Amino acid sequence: MRKNGNFSDKLPIQMPLAKRKTKKDIFRYLFILFRICSILDKEHTSNSICSVYLQKIFPFIINTIVVLYAIVNTPLVAFHPSNLSVNRANATITVSSLIHRWILCSRIDKLHKLSFHLIESSRCRNLYSEKSEHKLIYIWSYISILGLAYLGICSVLSIYPHPLDLLILRHIESWTLLKIFIRTLYAVVMVTMMILPVSVFAMYYTAMCQYLCGMLKKFRKSLQATANRDYGEILKFYLFIRKLVSDIDSELSILMFSSSLYYASTTYFGLTTIIHQDDYWKDVAILPLSTVWVLFATNFAAFMAMTVSGSSIYEESAKIYSIVQEKISPEQNLTPTQKRFLSVAEKELAMTAWKIAPVKRSFIIATLGTIVTYCILLDSL
């Protein structure tokens, strides 16, 4: 049996500044990937006039290029011109990724501040722990980058009809190097500015949820180990964690929703190759067909990682409520602090998709079922 101890001994309120580590963690790596996507935050630029000017002009130029790409790509997608389902899927992927990018660009500074605040707050209150799962995010990022690189290379090398054929490429048949350059530029914009930002945000969302879940888990274990009856101090720590989850969800919920729309579009794209497999395997070359499945597999894995990590927060909060029920018996004469702690622990704590639906295991099943149902319904139209 462990000796009784104060809750603050297990979760000290403050830590000396000299002992705090610098921000060398998964988030620094993820924001480097965001910069590769040409999504810049203020923390990575200096205060010089040149840097401020670059920070305002460069994103505007890049986003203008992306919008032009979307305007050209949406009506001209020609992966399989005779298949209306593929054209719909391409259009929805382009539009959903464009919406997600614009929301991400408008909130990137807040995302940076949130990650920094999360780490500093958790270390200050000794709720921080290095998560081994972060190694999986590094591996996930490497696999995603390799998959997207394969997608881009196939877009350049494929002899199948290209979306730019009608506008440009057919008019410069003899200009081989120019055609390769245009195809390469098209592939770079598609991969780094449209698809990669969605994947990097999925990694960011997963890492944030892992941190929050780790904090809740450490709080739960400390709550189990202590016999302290000073519920005022315990309540203060729990309210701190709940506020942190609420603040993070307020910024990430709309991006979670836009990500779900994008993943639904790629799922629709992948399902069309199953529903119309005879047409695809007969008319479409294996190279472009393989890119569809690479895109579908990487995005499906990203969606599952986001939802599973998000649902773990709800599950941990439910475990905390069970422990609180065991420690605070309703038959006792409860103090106002105990009543409030019991009331707070009873309230649902979960990440959400645009404040509409809480991210639980049921959310995963319901979302996948809805996506598959609507994909089949749209294909039949």
PDB file of N, CA and C in Angstrom, residues 66-145:
ATOM      1  N   VAL A  66      -2.725  28.679 -55.213  1.00  0.00           N
ATOM      2  CA  VAL A  66      -3.558  27.528 -54.849  1.00  0.00           C
ATOM      3  C   VAL A  66      -4.989  27.712 -55.350  1.00  0.00           C
ATOM      4  N   VAL A  67      -5.518  28.925 -55.216  1.00  0.00           N
ATOM      5  CA  VAL A  67      -6.872  29.197 -55.705  1.00  0.00           C
ATOM      6  C   VAL A  67      -6.938  29.026 -57.220  1.00  0.00           C
ATOM      7  N   LEU A  68      -5.931  29.520 -57.930  1.00  0.00           N
ATOM      8  CA  LEU A  68      -5.890  29.348 -59.388  1.00  0.00           C
ATOM      9  C   LEU A  68      -5.821  27.866 -59.746  1.00  0.00           C
ATOM     10  N   TYR A  69      -5.034  27.122 -58.969  1.00  0.00           N
ATOM     11  CA  TYR A  69      -4.973  25.674 -59.183  1.00  0.00           C
ATOM     12  C   TYR A  69      -6.355  25.050 -59.028  1.00  0.00           C
ATOM     13  N   ALA A  70      -7.070  25.450 -57.969  1.00  0.00           N
ATOM     14  CA  ALA A  70      -8.404  24.893 -57.730  1.00  0.00           C
ATOM     15  C   ALA A  70      -9.370  25.279 -58.842  1.00  0.00           C
ATOM     16  N   ILE A  71      -9.282  26.531 -59.313  1.00  0.00           N
ATOM     17  CA  ILE A  71     -10.175  26.984 -60.382  1.00  0.00           C
ATOM     18  C   ILE A  71      -9.934  26.198 -61.660  1.00  0.00           C
ATOM     19  N   VAL A  72      -8.659  25.918 -61.946  1.00  0.00           N
ATOM     20  CA  VAL A  72      -8.321  25.169 -63.161  1.00  0.00           C
ATOM     21  C   VAL A  72      -8.628  23.691 -62.994  1.00  0.00           C
ATOM     22  N   ASN A  73      -8.290  23.153 -61.823  1.00  0.00           N
ATOM     23  CA  ASN A  73      -8.388  21.708 -61.630  1.00  0.00           C
ATOM     24  C   ASN A  73      -9.823  21.221 -61.495  1.00  0.00           C
ATOM     25  N   THR A  74     -10.667  21.966 -60.787  1.00  0.00           N
ATOM     26  CA  THR A  74     -12.015  21.477 -60.484  1.00  0.00           C
ATOM     27  C   THR A  74     -12.841  21.153 -61.721  1.00  0.00           C
ATOM     28  N   PRO A  75     -12.933  22.034 -62.720  1.00  0.00           N
ATOM     29  CA  PRO A  75     -13.760  21.693 -63.883  1.00  0.00           C
ATOM     30  C   PRO A  75     -13.049  20.837 -64.925  1.00  0.00           C
ATOM     31  N   LEU A  76     -11.725  20.707 -64.818  1.00  0.00           N
ATOM     32  CA  LEU A  76     -10.989  20.046 -65.892  1.00  0.00           C
ATOM     33  C   LEU A  76     -10.414  18.691 -65.508  1.00  0.00           C
ATOM     34  N   VAL A  77     -10.716  18.198 -64.296  1.00  0.00           N
ATOM     35  CA  VAL A  77     -10.156  16.912 -63.903  1.00  0.00           C
ATOM     36  C   VAL A  77     -10.539  15.857 -64.923  1.00  0.00           C
ATOM     37  N   ALA A  78      -9.541  15.100 -65.343  1.00  0.00           N
ATOM     38  CA  ALA A  78      -9.789  14.149 -66.430  1.00  0.00           C
ATOM     39  C   ALA A  78      -9.099  12.823 -66.170  1.00  0.00           C
ATOM     40  N   PHE A  79      -9.117  12.413 -64.889  1.00  0.00           N
ATOM     41  CA  PHE A  79      -8.523  11.110 -64.578  1.00  0.00           C
ATOM     42  C   PHE A  79      -9.203   9.999 -65.357  1.00  0.00           C
ATOM     43  N   HIS A  80     -10.503  10.093 -65.463  1.00  0.00           N
ATOM     44  CA  HIS A  80     -11.278   9.138 -66.264  1.00  0.00           C
ATOM     45  C   HIS A  80     -12.468   9.910 -66.813  1.00  0.00           C
ATOM     46  N   PRO A  81     -12.303  10.570 -67.963  1.00  0.00           N
ATOM     47  CA  PRO A  81     -13.301  11.523 -68.450  1.00  0.00           C
ATOM     48  C   PRO A  81     -14.704  10.967 -68.587  1.00  0.00           C
ATOM     49  N   SER A  82     -14.827   9.679 -68.851  1.00  0.00           N
ATOM     50  CA  SER A  82     -16.158   9.115 -69.065  1.00  0.00           C
ATOM     51  C   SER A  82     -16.867   8.753 -67.767  1.00  0.00           C
ATOM     52  N   ASN A  83     -16.177   8.871 -66.645  1.00  0.00           N
ATOM     53  CA  ASN A  83     -16.745   8.476 -65.360  1.00  0.00           C
ATOM     54  C   ASN A  83     -17.087   9.718 -64.548  1.00  0.00           C
ATOM     55  N   LEU A  84     -18.366   9.993 -64.406  1.00  0.00           N
ATOM     56  CA  LEU A  84     -18.814  11.172 -63.676  1.00  0.00           C
ATOM     57  C   LEU A  84     -18.453  11.091 -62.201  1.00  0.00           C
ATOM     58  N   SER A  85     -18.433   9.890 -61.632  1.00  0.00           N
ATOM     59  CA  SER A  85     -18.122   9.728 -60.213  1.00  0.00           C
ATOM     60  C   SER A  85     -16.712  10.212 -59.894  1.00  0.00           C
ATOM     61  N   VAL A  86     -15.774   9.912 -60.780  1.00  0.00           N
ATOM     62  CA  VAL A  86     -14.393  10.335 -60.564  1.00  0.00           C
ATOM     63  C   VAL A  86     -14.275  11.848 -60.638  1.00  0.00           C
ATOM     64  N   ASN A  87     -14.977  12.450 -61.594  1.00  0.00           N
ATOM     65  CA  ASN A  87     -14.968  13.910 -61.705  1.00  0.00           C
ATOM     66  C   ASN A  87     -15.527  14.560 -60.442  1.00  0.00           C
ATOM     67  N   ARG A  88     -16.606  13.994 -59.899  1.00  0.00           N
ATOM     68  CA  ARG A  88     -17.165  14.517 -58.651  1.00  0.00           C
ATOM     69  C   ARG A  88     -16.166  14.384 -57.511  1.00  0.00           C
ATOM     70  N   ALA A  89     -15.531  13.225 -57.431  1.00  0.00           N
ATOM     71  CA  ALA A  89     -14.577  12.982 -56.352  1.00  0.00           C
ATOM     72  C   ALA A  89     -13.399  13.948 -56.431  1.00  0.00           C
ATOM     73  N   ASN A  90     -12.856  14.140 -57.631  1.00  0.00           N
ATOM     74  CA  ASN A  90     -11.748  15.078 -57.807  1.00  0.00           C
ATOM     75  C   ASN A  90     -12.145  16.491 -57.412  1.00  0.00           C
ATOM     76  N   ALA A  91     -13.343  16.892 -57.819  1.00  0.00           N
ATOM     77  CA  ALA A  91     -13.814  18.246 -57.508  1.00  0.00           C
ATOM     78  C   ALA A  91     -13.986  18.438 -56.002  1.00  0.00           C
ATOM     79  N   THR A  92     -14.578  17.453 -55.332  1.00  0.00           N
ATOM     80  CA  THR A  92     -14.793  17.579 -53.885  1.00  0.00           C
ATOM     81  C   THR A  92     -13.476  17.550 -53.117  1.00  0.00           C
ATOM     82  N   ILE A  93     -12.512  16.742 -53.573  1.00  0.00           N
ATOM     83  CA  ILE A  93     -11.196  16.718 -52.931  1.00  0.00           C
ATOM     84  C   ILE A  93     -10.524  18.078 -53.047  1.00  0.00           C
ATOM     85  N   THR A  94     -10.584  18.663 -54.243  1.00  0.00           N
ATOM     86  CA  THR A  94      -9.961  19.973 -54.460  1.00  0.00           C
ATOM     87  C   THR A  94     -10.607  21.049 -53.598  1.00  0.00           C
ATOM     88  N   VAL A  95     -11.932  21.094 -53.593  1.00  0.00           N
ATOM     89  CA  VAL A  95     -12.645  22.134 -52.846  1.00  0.00           C
ATOM     90  C   VAL A  95     -12.444  21.961 -51.339  1.00  0.00           C
ATOM     91  N   SER A  96     -12.564  20.727 -50.842  1.00  0.00           N
ATOM     92  CA  SER A  96     -12.432  20.494 -49.397  1.00  0.00           C
ATOM     93  C   SER A  96     -11.016  20.778 -48.907  1.00  0.00           C
ATOM     94  N   SER A  97     -10.005  20.401 -49.692  1.00  0.00           N
ATOM     95  CA  SER A  97      -8.625  20.690 -49.288  1.00  0.00           C
ATOM     96  C   SER A  97      -8.335  22.183 -49.342  1.00  0.00           C
ATOM     97  N   LEU A  98      -8.947  22.891 -50.300  1.00  0.00           N
ATOM     98  CA  LEU A  98      -8.774  24.343 -50.379  1.00  0.00           C
ATOM     99  C   LEU A  98      -9.394  25.032 -49.160  1.00  0.00           C
ATOM    100  N   ILE A  99     -10.601  24.613 -48.786  1.00  0.00           N
ATOM    101  CA  ILE A  99     -11.261  25.180 -47.601  1.00  0.00           C
ATOM    102  C   ILE A  99     -10.421  24.926 -46.348  1.00  0.00           C
ATOM    103  N   HIS A 100      -9.920  23.695 -46.232  1.00  0.00           N
ATOM    104  CA  HIS A 100      -9.113  23.346 -45.063  1.00  0.00           C
ATOM    105  C   HIS A 100      -7.846  24.194 -45.012  1.00  0.00           C
ATOM    106  N   ARG A 101      -7.211  24.412 -46.156  1.00  0.00           N
ATOM    107  CA  ARG A 101      -5.982  25.209 -46.180  1.00  0.00           C
ATOM    108  C   ARG A 101      -6.240  26.650 -45.741  1.00  0.00           C
ATOM    109  N   TRP A 102      -7.314  27.250 -46.232  1.00  0.00           N
ATOM    110  CA  TRP A 102      -7.608  28.637 -45.880  1.00  0.00           C
ATOM    111  C   TRP A 102      -7.904  28.781 -44.389  1.00  0.00           C
ATOM    112  N   ILE A 103      -8.644  27.834 -43.821  1.00  0.00           N
ATOM    113  CA  ILE A 103      -8.909  27.879 -42.372  1.00  0.00           C
ATOM    114  C   ILE A 103      -7.608  27.704 -41.596  1.00  0.00           C
ATOM    115  N   LEU A 104      -6.770  26.791 -42.072  1.00  0.00           N
ATOM    116  CA  LEU A 104      -5.494  26.524 -41.410  1.00  0.00           C
ATOM    117  C   LEU A 104      -4.585  27.750 -41.444  1.00  0.00           C
ATOM    118  N   CYS A 105      -4.532  28.422 -42.581  1.00  0.00           N
ATOM    119  CA  CYS A 105      -3.702  29.627 -42.696  1.00  0.00           C
ATOM    120  C   CYS A 105      -4.176  30.720 -41.736  1.00  0.00           C
ATOM    121  N   SER A 106      -5.475  30.830 -41.559  1.00  0.00           N
ATOM    122  CA  SER A 106      -6.014  31.877 -40.686  1.00  0.00           C
ATOM    123  C   SER A 106      -5.807  31.571 -39.207  1.00  0.00           C
ATOM    124  N   ARG A 107      -5.523  30.311 -38.873  1.00  0.00           N
ATOM    125  CA  ARG A 107      -5.409  29.914 -37.461  1.00  0.00           C
ATOM    126  C   ARG A 107      -4.026  29.393 -37.094  1.00  0.00           C
ATOM    127  N   ILE A 108      -3.066  29.464 -38.004  1.00  0.00           N
ATOM    128  CA  ILE A 108      -1.772  28.833 -37.747  1.00  0.00           C
ATOM    129  C   ILE A 108      -1.058  29.456 -36.550  1.00  0.00           C
ATOM    130  N   ASP A 109      -1.182  30.774 -36.367  1.00  0.00           N
ATOM    131  CA  ASP A 109      -0.550  31.419 -35.210  1.00  0.00           C
ATOM    132  C   ASP A 109      -1.154  30.915 -33.901  1.00  0.00           C
ATOM    133  N   LYS A 110      -2.467  30.743 -33.889  1.00  0.00           N
ATOM    134  CA  LYS A 110      -3.129  30.237 -32.686  1.00  0.00           C
ATOM    135  C   LYS A 110      -2.724  28.789 -32.410  1.00  0.00           C
ATOM    136  N   LEU A 111      -2.535  28.004 -33.466  1.00  0.00           N
ATOM    137  CA  LEU A 111      -2.115  26.618 -33.275  1.00  0.00           C
ATOM    138  C   LEU A 111      -0.724  26.561 -32.656  1.00  0.00           C
ATOM    139  N   HIS A 112       0.149  27.449 -33.105  1.00  0.00           N
ATOM    140  CA  HIS A 112       1.495  27.484 -32.536  1.00  0.00           C
ATOM    141  C   HIS A 112       1.448  27.861 -31.058  1.00  0.00           C
ATOM    142  N   LYS A 113       0.668  28.873 -30.726  1.00  0.00           N
ATOM    143  CA  LYS A 113       0.554  29.313 -29.333  1.00  0.00           C
ATOM    144  C   LYS A 113      -0.086  28.235 -28.464  1.00  0.00           C
ATOM    145  N   LEU A 114      -1.060  27.515 -29.021  1.00  0.00           N
ATOM    146  CA  LEU A 114      -1.717  26.450 -28.259  1.00  0.00           C
ATOM    147  C   LEU A 114      -0.735  25.345 -27.898  1.00  0.00           C
ATOM    148  N   SER A 115       0.075  24.923 -28.859  1.00  0.00           N
ATOM    149  CA  SER A 115       1.030  23.846 -28.594  1.00  0.00           C
ATOM    150  C   SER A 115       2.058  24.278 -27.552  1.00  0.00           C
ATOM    151  N   PHE A 116       2.533  25.513 -27.666  1.00  0.00           N
ATOM    152  CA  PHE A 116       3.500  26.026 -26.690  1.00  0.00           C
ATOM    153  C   PHE A 116       2.858  26.129 -25.304  1.00  0.00           C
ATOM    154  N   HIS A 117       1.642  26.649 -25.254  1.00  0.00           N
ATOM    155  CA  HIS A 117       0.939  26.794 -23.970  1.00  0.00           C
ATOM    156  C   HIS A 117       0.666  25.432 -23.341  1.00  0.00           C
ATOM    157  N   LEU A 118       0.323  24.447 -24.149  1.00  0.00           N
ATOM    158  CA  LEU A 118       0.043  23.105 -23.641  1.00  0.00           C
ATOM    159  C   LEU A 118       1.276  22.505 -22.987  1.00  0.00           C
ATOM    160  N   ILE A 119       2.411  22.599 -23.659  1.00  0.00           N
ATOM    161  CA  ILE A 119       3.632  22.003 -23.130  1.00  0.00           C
ATOM    162  C   ILE A 119       4.097  22.728 -21.872  1.00  0.00           C
ATOM    163  N   GLU A 120       4.115  24.054 -21.917  1.00  0.00           N
ATOM    164  CA  GLU A 120       4.579  24.821 -20.762  1.00  0.00           C
ATOM    165  C   GLU A 120       3.663  24.630 -19.554  1.00  0.00           C
ATOM    166  N   SER A 121       2.358  24.601 -19.790  1.00  0.00           N
ATOM    167  CA  SER A 121       1.413  24.428 -18.683  1.00  0.00           C
ATOM    168  C   SER A 121       1.535  23.044 -18.063  1.00  0.00           C
ATOM    169  N   SER A 122       1.695  22.027 -18.901  1.00  0.00           N
ATOM    170  CA  SER A 122       1.794  20.666 -18.384  1.00  0.00           C
ATOM    171  C   SER A 122       3.090  20.460 -17.617  1.00  0.00           C
ATOM    172  N   ARG A 123       4.181  21.065 -18.081  1.00  0.00           N
ATOM    173  CA  ARG A 123       5.451  20.946 -17.361  1.00  0.00           C
ATOM    174  C   ARG A 123       5.424  21.736 -16.059  1.00  0.00           C
ATOM    175  N   CYS A 124       4.800  22.900 -16.107  1.00  0.00           N
ATOM    176  CA  CYS A 124       4.732  23.742 -14.912  1.00  0.00           C
ATOM    177  C   CYS A 124       3.986  23.037 -13.786  1.00  0.00           C
ATOM    178  N   ARG A 125       2.956  22.298 -14.134  1.00  0.00           N
ATOM    179  CA  ARG A 125       2.141  21.605 -13.129  1.00  0.00           C
ATOM    180  C   ARG A 125       2.503  20.129 -13.006  1.00  0.00           C
ATOM    181  N   ASN A 126       3.636  19.765 -13.600  1.00  0.00           N
ATOM    182  CA  ASN A 126       4.125  18.392 -13.506  1.00  0.00           C
ATOM    183  C   ASN A 126       3.116  17.378 -14.036  1.00  0.00           C
ATOM    184  N   LEU A 127       2.375  17.782 -15.050  1.00  0.00           N
ATOM    185  CA  LEU A 127       1.458  16.861 -15.714  1.00  0.00           C
ATOM    186  C   LEU A 127       2.022  16.396 -17.045  1.00  0.00           C
ATOM    187  N   TYR A 128       3.263  16.799 -17.309  1.00  0.00           N
ATOM    188  CA  TYR A 128       3.875  16.501 -18.599  1.00  0.00           C
ATOM    189  C   TYR A 128       4.572  15.151 -18.550  1.00  0.00           C
ATOM    190  N   SER A 129       4.474  14.415 -19.633  1.00  0.00           N
ATOM    191  CA  SER A 129       5.221  13.166 -19.772  1.00  0.00           C
ATOM    192  C   SER A 129       5.544  12.967 -21.236  1.00  0.00           C
ATOM    193  N   GLU A 130       6.759  12.503 -21.526  1.00  0.00           N
ATOM    194  CA  GLU A 130       7.145  12.261 -22.911  1.00  0.00           C
ATOM    195  C   GLU A 130       6.378  11.044 -23.414  1.00  0.00           C
ATOM    196  N   LYS A 131       5.637  11.233 -24.447  1.00  0.00           N
ATOM    197  CA  LYS A 131       4.798  10.156 -24.964  1.00  0.00           C
ATOM    198  C   LYS A 131       5.568   9.339 -25.991  1.00  0.00           C
ATOM    199  N   SER A 132       5.647   8.027 -25.781  1.00  0.00           N
ATOM    200  CA  SER A 132       6.322   7.173 -26.747  1.00  0.00           C
ATOM    201  C   SER A 132       5.575   7.124 -28.070  1.00  0.00           C
ATOM    202  N   GLU A 133       4.259   7.443 -28.015  1.00  0.00           N
ATOM    203  CA  GLU A 133       3.475   7.425 -29.243  1.00  0.00           C
ATOM    204  C   GLU A 133       3.936   8.488 -30.230  1.00  0.00           C
ATOM    205  N   HIS A 134       4.671   9.506 -29.748  1.00  0.00           N
ATOM    206  CA  HIS A 134       5.149  10.540 -30.655  1.00  0.00           C
ATOM    207  C   HIS A 134       6.118   9.970 -31.684  1.00  0.00           C
ATOM    208  N   LYS A 135       6.814   8.888 -31.327  1.00  0.00           N
ATOM    209  CA  LYS A 135       7.686   8.238 -32.298  1.00  0.00           C
ATOM    210  C   LYS A 135       6.871   7.715 -33.473  1.00  0.00           C
ATOM    211  N   LEU A 136       5.660   7.266 -33.185  1.00  0.00           N
ATOM    212  CA  LEU A 136       4.794   6.774 -34.253  1.00  0.00           C
ATOM    213  C   LEU A 136       4.383   7.901 -35.186  1.00  0.00           C
ATOM    214  N   ILE A 137       4.259   9.130 -34.655  1.00  0.00           N
ATOM    215  CA  ILE A 137       3.908  10.261 -35.511  1.00  0.00           C
ATOM    216  C   ILE A 137       5.044  10.562 -36.474  1.00  0.00           C
ATOM    217  N   TYR A 138       6.298  10.449 -36.004  1.00  0.00           N
ATOM    218  CA  TYR A 138       7.434  10.633 -36.904  1.00  0.00           C
ATOM    219  C   TYR A 138       7.402   9.594 -38.023  1.00  0.00           C
ATOM    220  N   ILE A 139       7.183   8.340 -37.639  1.00  0.00           N
ATOM    221  CA  ILE A 139       7.115   7.274 -38.645  1.00  0.00           C
ATOM    222  C   ILE A 139       5.957   7.519 -39.597  1.00  0.00           C
ATOM    223  N   TRP A 140       4.821   7.918 -39.042  1.00  0.00           N
ATOM    224  CA  TRP A 140       3.639   8.234 -39.854  1.00  0.00           C
ATOM    225  C   TRP A 140       3.953   9.343 -40.856  1.00  0.00           C
ATOM    226  N   SER A 141       4.667  10.370 -40.412  1.00  0.00           N
ATOM    227  CA  SER A 141       4.990  11.480 -41.318  1.00  0.00           C
ATOM    228  C   SER A 141       5.907  11.022 -42.444  1.00  0.00           C
ATOM    229  N   TYR A 142       6.875  10.161 -42.130  1.00  0.00           N
ATOM    230  CA  TYR A 142       7.781   9.674 -43.172  1.00  0.00           C
ATOM    231  C   TYR A 142       7.019   8.859 -44.214  1.00  0.00           C
ATOM    232  N   ILE A 143       6.123   7.996 -43.734  1.00  0.00           N
ATOM    233  CA  ILE A 143       5.341   7.177 -44.665  1.00  0.00           C
ATOM    234  C   ILE A 143       4.435   8.057 -45.514  1.00  0.00           C
ATOM    235  N   SER A 144       3.802   9.060 -44.901  1.00  0.00           N
ATOM    236  CA  SER A 144       2.918   9.961 -45.644  1.00  0.00           C
ATOM    237  C   SER A 144       3.681  10.739 -46.706  1.00  0.00           C
ATOM    238  N   ILE A 145       4.864  11.231 -46.346  1.00  0.00           N
ATOM    239  CA  ILE A 145       5.664  11.990 -47.307  1.00  0.00           C
ATOM    240  C   ILE A 145       6.092  11.104 -48.468  1.00  0.00           C
TER     241      ILE A 145
END
